[in-house]
mmCIF file of C-alpha atoms in Angstrom:
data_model
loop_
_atom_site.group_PDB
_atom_site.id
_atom_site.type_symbol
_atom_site.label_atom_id
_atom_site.label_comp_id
_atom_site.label_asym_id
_atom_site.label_seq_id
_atom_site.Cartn_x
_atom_site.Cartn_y
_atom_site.Cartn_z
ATOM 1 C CA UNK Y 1 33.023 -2.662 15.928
ATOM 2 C CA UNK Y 2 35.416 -3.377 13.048
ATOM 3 C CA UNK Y 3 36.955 -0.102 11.537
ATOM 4 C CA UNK Y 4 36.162 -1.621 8.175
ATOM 5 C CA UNK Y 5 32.784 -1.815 9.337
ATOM 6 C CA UNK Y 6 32.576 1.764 11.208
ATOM 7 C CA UNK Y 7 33.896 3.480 7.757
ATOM 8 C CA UNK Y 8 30.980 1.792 5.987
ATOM 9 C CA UNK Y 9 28.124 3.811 7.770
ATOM 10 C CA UNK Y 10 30.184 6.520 8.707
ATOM 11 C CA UNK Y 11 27.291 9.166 7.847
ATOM 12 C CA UNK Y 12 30.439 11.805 6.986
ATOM 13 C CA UNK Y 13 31.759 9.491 3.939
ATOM 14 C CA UNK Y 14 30.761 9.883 0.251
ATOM 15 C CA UNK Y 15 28.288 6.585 0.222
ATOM 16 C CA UNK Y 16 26.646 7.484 3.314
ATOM 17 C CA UNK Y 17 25.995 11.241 1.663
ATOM 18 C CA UNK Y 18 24.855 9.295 -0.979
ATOM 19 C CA UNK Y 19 22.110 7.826 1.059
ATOM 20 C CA UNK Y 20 21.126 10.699 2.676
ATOM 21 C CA UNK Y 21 20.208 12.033 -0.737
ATOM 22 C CA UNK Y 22 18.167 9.217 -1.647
ATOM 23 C CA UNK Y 23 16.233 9.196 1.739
ATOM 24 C CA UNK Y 24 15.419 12.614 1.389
ATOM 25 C CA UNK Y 25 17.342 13.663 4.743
ATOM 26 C CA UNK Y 26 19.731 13.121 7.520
ATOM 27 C CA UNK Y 27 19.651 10.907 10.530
ATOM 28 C CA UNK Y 28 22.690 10.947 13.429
ATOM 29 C CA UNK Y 29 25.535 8.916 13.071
ATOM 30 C CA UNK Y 30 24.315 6.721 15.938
ATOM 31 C CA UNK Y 31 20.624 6.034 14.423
ATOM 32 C CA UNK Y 32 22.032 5.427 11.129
ATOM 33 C CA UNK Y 33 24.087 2.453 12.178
ATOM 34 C CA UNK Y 34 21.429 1.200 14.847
ATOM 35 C CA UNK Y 35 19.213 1.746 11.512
ATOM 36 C CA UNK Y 36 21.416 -0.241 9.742
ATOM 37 C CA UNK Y 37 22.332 -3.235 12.116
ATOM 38 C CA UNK Y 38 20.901 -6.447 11.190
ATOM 39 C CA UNK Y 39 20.246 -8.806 14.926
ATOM 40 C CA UNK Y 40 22.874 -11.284 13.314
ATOM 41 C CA UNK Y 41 25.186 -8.424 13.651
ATOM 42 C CA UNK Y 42 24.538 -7.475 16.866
ATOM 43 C CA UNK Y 43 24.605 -10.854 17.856
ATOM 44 C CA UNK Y 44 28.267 -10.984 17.228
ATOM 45 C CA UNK Y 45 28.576 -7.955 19.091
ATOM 46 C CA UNK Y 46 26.830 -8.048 22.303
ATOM 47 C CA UNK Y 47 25.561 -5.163 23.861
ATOM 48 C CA UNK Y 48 24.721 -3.857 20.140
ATOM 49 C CA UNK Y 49 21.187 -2.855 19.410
ATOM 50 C CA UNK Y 50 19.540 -4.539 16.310
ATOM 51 C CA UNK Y 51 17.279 -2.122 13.975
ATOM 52 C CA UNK Y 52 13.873 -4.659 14.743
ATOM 53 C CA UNK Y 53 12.329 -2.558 17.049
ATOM 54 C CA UNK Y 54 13.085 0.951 14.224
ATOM 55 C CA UNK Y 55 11.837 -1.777 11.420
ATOM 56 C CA UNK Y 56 8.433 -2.633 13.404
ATOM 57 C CA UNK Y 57 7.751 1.656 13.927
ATOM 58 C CA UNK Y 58 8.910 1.953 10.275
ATOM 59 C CA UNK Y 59 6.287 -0.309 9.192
ATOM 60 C CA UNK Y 60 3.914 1.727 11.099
ATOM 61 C CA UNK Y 61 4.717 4.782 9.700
ATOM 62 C CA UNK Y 62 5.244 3.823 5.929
ATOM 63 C CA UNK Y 63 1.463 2.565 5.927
ATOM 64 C CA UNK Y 64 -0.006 5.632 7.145
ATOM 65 C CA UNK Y 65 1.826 7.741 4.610
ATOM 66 C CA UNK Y 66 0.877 5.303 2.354
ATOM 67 C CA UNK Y 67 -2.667 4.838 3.246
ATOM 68 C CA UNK Y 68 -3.136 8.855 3.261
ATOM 69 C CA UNK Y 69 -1.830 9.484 -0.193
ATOM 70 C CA UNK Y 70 -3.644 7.020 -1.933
ATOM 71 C CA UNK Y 71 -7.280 8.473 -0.170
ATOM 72 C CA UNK Y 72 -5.974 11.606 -1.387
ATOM 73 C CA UNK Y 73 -4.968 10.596 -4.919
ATOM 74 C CA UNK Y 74 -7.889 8.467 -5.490
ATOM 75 C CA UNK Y 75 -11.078 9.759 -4.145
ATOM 76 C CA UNK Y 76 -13.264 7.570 -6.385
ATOM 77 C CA UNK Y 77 -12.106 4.247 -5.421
ATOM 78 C CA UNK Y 78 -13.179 2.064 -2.853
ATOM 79 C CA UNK Y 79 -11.500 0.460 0.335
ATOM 80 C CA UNK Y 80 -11.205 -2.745 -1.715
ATOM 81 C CA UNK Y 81 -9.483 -1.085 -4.374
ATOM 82 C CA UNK Y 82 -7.063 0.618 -2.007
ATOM 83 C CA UNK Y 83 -6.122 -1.879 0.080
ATOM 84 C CA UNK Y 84 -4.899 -3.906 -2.538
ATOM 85 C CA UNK Y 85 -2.928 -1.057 -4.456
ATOM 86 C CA UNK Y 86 -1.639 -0.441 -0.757
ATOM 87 C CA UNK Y 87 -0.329 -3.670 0.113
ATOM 88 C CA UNK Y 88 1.523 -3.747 -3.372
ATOM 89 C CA UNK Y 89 3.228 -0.572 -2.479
ATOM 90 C CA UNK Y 90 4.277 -1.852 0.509
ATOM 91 C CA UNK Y 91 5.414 -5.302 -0.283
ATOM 92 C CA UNK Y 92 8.541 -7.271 -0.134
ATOM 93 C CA UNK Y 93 9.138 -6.816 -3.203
ATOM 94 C CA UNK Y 94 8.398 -3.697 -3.809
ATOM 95 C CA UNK Y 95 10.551 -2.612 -0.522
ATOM 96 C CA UNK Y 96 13.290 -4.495 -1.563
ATOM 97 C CA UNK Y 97 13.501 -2.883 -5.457
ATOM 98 C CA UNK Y 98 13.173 0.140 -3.861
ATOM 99 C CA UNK Y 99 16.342 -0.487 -1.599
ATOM 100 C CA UNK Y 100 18.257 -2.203 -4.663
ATOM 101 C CA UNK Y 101 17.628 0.356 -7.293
ATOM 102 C CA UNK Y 102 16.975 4.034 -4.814
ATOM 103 C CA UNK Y 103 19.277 3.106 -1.610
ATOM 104 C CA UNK Y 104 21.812 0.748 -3.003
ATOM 105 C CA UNK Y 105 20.976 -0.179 0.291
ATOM 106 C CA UNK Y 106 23.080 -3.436 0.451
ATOM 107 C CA UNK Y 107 26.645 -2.449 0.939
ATOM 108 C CA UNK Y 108 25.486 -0.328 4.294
ATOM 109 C CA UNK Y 109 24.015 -3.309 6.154
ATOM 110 C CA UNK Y 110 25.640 -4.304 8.702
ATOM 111 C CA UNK Y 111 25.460 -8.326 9.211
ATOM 112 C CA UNK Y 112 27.067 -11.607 10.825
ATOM 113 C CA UNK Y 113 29.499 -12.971 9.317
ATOM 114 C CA UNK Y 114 27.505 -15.794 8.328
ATOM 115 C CA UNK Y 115 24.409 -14.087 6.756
ATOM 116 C CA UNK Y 116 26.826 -11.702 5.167
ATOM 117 C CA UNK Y 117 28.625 -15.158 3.811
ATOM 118 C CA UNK Y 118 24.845 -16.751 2.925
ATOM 119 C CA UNK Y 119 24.387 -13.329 0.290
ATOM 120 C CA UNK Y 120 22.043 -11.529 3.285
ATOM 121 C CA UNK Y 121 23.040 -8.226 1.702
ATOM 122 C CA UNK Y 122 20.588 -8.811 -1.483
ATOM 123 C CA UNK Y 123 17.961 -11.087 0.255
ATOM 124 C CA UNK Y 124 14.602 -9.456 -0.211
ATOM 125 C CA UNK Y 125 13.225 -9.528 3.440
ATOM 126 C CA UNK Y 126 16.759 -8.056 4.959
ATOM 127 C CA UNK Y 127 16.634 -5.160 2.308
ATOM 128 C CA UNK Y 128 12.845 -4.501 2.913
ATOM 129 C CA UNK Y 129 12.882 -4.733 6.760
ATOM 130 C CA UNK Y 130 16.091 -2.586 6.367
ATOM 131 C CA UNK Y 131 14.458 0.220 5.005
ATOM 132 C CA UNK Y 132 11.385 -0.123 7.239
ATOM 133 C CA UNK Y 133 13.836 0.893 10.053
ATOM 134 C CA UNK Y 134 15.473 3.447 8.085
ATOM 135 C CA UNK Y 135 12.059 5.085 7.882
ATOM 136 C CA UNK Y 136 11.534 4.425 11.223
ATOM 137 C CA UNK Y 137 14.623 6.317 12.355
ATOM 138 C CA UNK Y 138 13.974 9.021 10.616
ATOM 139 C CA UNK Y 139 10.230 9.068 12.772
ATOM 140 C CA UNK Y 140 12.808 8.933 15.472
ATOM 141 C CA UNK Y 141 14.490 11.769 14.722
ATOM 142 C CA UNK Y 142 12.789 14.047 12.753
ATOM 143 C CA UNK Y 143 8.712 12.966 13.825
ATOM 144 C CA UNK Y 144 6.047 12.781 11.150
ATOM 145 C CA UNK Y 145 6.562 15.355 8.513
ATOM 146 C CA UNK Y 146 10.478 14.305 8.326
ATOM 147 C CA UNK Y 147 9.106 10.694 7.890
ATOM 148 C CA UNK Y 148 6.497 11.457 5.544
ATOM 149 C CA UNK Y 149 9.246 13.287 3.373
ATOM 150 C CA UNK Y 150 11.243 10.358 3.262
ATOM 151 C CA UNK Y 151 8.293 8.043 2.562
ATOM 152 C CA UNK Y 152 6.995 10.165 -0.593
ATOM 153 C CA UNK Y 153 10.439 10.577 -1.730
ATOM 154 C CA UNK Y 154 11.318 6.297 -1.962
ATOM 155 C CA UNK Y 155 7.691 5.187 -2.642
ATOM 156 C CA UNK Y 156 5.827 7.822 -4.823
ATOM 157 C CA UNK Y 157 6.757 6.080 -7.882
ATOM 158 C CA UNK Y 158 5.541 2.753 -6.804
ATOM 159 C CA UNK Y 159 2.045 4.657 -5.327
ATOM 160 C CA UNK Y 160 1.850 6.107 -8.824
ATOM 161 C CA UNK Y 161 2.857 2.210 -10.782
ATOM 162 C CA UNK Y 162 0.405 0.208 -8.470
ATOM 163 C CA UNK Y 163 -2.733 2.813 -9.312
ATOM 164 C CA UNK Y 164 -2.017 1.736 -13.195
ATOM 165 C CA UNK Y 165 -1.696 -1.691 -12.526
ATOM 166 C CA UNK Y 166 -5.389 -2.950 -12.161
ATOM 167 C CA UNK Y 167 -6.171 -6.534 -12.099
ATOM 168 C CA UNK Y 168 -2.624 -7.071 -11.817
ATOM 169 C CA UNK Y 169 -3.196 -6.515 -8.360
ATOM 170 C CA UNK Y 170 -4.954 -9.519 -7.853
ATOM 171 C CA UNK Y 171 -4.713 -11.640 -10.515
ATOM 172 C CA UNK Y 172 -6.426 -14.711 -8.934
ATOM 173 C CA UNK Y 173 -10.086 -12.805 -8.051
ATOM 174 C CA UNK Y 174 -10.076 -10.939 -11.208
ATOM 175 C CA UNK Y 175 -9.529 -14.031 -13.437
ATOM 176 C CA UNK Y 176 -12.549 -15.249 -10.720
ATOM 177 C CA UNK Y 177 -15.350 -12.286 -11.280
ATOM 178 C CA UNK Y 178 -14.485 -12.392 -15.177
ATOM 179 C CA UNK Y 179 -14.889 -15.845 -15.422
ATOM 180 C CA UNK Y 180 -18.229 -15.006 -13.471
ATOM 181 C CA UNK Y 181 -19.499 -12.317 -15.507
ATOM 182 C CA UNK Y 182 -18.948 -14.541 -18.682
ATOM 183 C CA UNK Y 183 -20.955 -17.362 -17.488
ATOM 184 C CA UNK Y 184 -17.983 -19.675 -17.547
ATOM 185 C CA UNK Y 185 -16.660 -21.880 -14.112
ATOM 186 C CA UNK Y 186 -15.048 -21.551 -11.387
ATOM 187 C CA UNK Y 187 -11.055 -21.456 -11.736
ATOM 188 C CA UNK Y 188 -9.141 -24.587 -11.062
ATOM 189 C CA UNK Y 189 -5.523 -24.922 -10.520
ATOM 190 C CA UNK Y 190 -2.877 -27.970 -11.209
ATOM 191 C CA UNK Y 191 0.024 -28.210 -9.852
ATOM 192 C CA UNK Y 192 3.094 -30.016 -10.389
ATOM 193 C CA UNK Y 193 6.840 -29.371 -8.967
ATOM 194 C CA UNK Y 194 10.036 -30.383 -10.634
ATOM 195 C CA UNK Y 195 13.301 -30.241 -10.430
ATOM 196 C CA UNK Y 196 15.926 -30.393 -7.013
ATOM 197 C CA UNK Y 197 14.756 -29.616 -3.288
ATOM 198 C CA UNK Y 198 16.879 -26.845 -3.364
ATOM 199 C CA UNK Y 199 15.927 -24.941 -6.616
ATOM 200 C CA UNK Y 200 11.749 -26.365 -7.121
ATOM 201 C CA UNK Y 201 9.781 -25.161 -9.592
ATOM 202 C CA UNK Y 202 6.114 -24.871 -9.550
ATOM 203 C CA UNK Y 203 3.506 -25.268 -12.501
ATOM 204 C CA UNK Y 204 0.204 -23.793 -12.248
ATOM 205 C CA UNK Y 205 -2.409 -24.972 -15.216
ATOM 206 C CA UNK Y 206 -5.466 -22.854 -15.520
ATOM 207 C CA UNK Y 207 -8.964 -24.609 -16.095
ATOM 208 C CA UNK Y 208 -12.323 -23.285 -15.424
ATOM 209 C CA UNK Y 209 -13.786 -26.399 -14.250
ATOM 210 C CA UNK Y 210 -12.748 -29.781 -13.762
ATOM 211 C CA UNK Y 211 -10.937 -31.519 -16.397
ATOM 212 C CA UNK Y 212 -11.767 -28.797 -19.123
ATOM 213 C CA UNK Y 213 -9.004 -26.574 -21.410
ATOM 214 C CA UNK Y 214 -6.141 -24.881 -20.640
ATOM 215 C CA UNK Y 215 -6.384 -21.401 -20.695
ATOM 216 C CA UNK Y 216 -3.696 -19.973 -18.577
ATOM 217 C CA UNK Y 217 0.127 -21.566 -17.654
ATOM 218 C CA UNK Y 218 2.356 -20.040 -14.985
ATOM 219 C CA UNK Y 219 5.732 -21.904 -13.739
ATOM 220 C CA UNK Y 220 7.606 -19.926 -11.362
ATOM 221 C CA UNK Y 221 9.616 -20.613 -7.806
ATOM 222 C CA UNK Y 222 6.891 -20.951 -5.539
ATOM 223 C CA UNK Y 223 3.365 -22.081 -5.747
ATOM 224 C CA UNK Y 224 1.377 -18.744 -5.593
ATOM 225 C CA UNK Y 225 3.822 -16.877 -8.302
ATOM 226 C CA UNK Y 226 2.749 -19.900 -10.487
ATOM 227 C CA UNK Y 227 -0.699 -19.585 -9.779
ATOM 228 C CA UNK Y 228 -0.705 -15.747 -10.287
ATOM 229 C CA UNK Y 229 1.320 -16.332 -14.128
ATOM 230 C CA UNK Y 230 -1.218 -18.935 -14.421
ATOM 231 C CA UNK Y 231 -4.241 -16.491 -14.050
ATOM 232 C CA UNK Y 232 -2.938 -13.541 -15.426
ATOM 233 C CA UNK Y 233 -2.619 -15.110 -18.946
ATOM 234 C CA UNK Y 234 -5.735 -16.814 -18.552
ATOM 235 C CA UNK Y 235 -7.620 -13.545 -17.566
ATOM 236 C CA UNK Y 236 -6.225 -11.846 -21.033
ATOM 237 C CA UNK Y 237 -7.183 -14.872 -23.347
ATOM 238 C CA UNK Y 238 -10.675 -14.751 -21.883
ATOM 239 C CA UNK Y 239 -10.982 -11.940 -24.468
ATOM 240 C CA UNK Y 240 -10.753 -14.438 -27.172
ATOM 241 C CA UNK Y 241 -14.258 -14.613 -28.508
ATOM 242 C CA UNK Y 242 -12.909 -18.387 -30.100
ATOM 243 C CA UNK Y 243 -11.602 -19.848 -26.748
ATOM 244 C CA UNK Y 244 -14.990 -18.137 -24.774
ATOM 245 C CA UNK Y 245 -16.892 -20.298 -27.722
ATOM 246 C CA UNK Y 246 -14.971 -23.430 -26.732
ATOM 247 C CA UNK Y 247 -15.645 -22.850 -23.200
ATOM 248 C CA UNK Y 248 -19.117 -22.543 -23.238
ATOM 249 C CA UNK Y 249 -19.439 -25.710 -25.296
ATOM 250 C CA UNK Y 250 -17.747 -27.584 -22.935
ATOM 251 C CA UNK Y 251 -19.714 -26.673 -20.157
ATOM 252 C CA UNK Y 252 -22.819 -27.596 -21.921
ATOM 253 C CA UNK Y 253 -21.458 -30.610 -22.799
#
């Protein structure tokens, strides 16, 4: 290994302190870079272990904490109700926000030359499988209760966000069983894509039947972000007593 590169997960330097802090304890100096060691990395260096097999126990791990503090938090809701505010909590995106914005996770990573040249420090599934094995060394070293420390410590702000969140979990069955419960149609979605290969953008229109008005409009850079704007405006202007009016005269006409 580079020194360059053995300096930036040396666990004794001020960054790497840094980390510790905002995992919520200490892991070896050789789990941390194993931790830390993206397979493009190790790759270039054979013989080095990639963090894949710490990500895939991480994952493991981070449910169950998951899983048990939402039962505990929430004993009126159903399975439904959790799974969804559970799979938020433990999404990409939420992952990778958490590694941007808690672990300034990206300068520790240790990647090829050419994902480090392609921007793999700030992709979203590098930083989320990244702190997956984190988590997953700290199992390692420290069993359970270590790992459930470090679990509560990134991800009890997002448990806490997600349980406020409602529909917004699942914007396309809510805008569904309100449209039900008013009487109206079933949701229909256009879509369209514009500009280059490279850089397409998707837009969703919102109808609740065939052919009928508008109610919701999402563009965004893939087709189930637009569809998700799309019903999570139409959802809120369902409580337009006007529009609901126009609705239902459409679909007796």
């Amino acid at each position: 290994m580079q020194q360059e590169e053995q300096e930036q997960v040396n666990p004794g330097n001020q960054a790497a302190e840094e980390l510790f802090q905002a995992l919520g304890g200490r892991i070896s100096p050789e789990l941390l870079v194993h931790a830390l060691t993206h397979r493009s990395f190790a790759h270039e260096h054979p013989g080095m272990p990639n963090n894949e097999r710490l990500e895939f126990l991480g994952d493991a791990v981070l449910e169950l904490v998951a899983t048990e503090t939402l039962y505990k938090v929430h004993p009126d809701m159903t399975e439904g109700q959790l799974a969804k505010m559970r799979a938020k909590a433990v999404s990409e995106e939420a992952l990778s926000a958490i590694a941007r914005q808690k672990l300034h996770l990206g300068q520790y990573i240790l990647l090829g030359r050419g994902e480090s040249e392609n921007g793999g420090a700030d992709k979203d599934s590098i930083l989320c499988d990244t702190v997956e094995s984190l988590i997953g060394s700290v199992f390692v070293e420290h069993g359970i209760e270590g790992a459930r420390t470090t679990v509560h410590t990134l991800l009890d702000d997002t448990l806490a966000e997600v349980a406020t969140e409602g529909p917004a979990l699942d914007w396309k069955t809510s805008i569904t069983v309100k449209a039900h419960k008013l009487g109206l149609g079933e949701p229909r979605y256009a879509m369209a894509v514009s500009g280059p290969e490279y850089a397409q953008v998707f837009t969703a229109e919102l109808r609740l039947e065939d052919g009928g008005t508008v109610i919701g409009k999402g563009r965004a850079s893939s087709k189930r972000k637009a569809q998700l704007a799309a019903a999570a405006q139409g959802w809120k202007r369902l409580d337009d007593q006007d529009l609901l009016a126009a609705l239902r005269a459409e679909q007796s006409a």
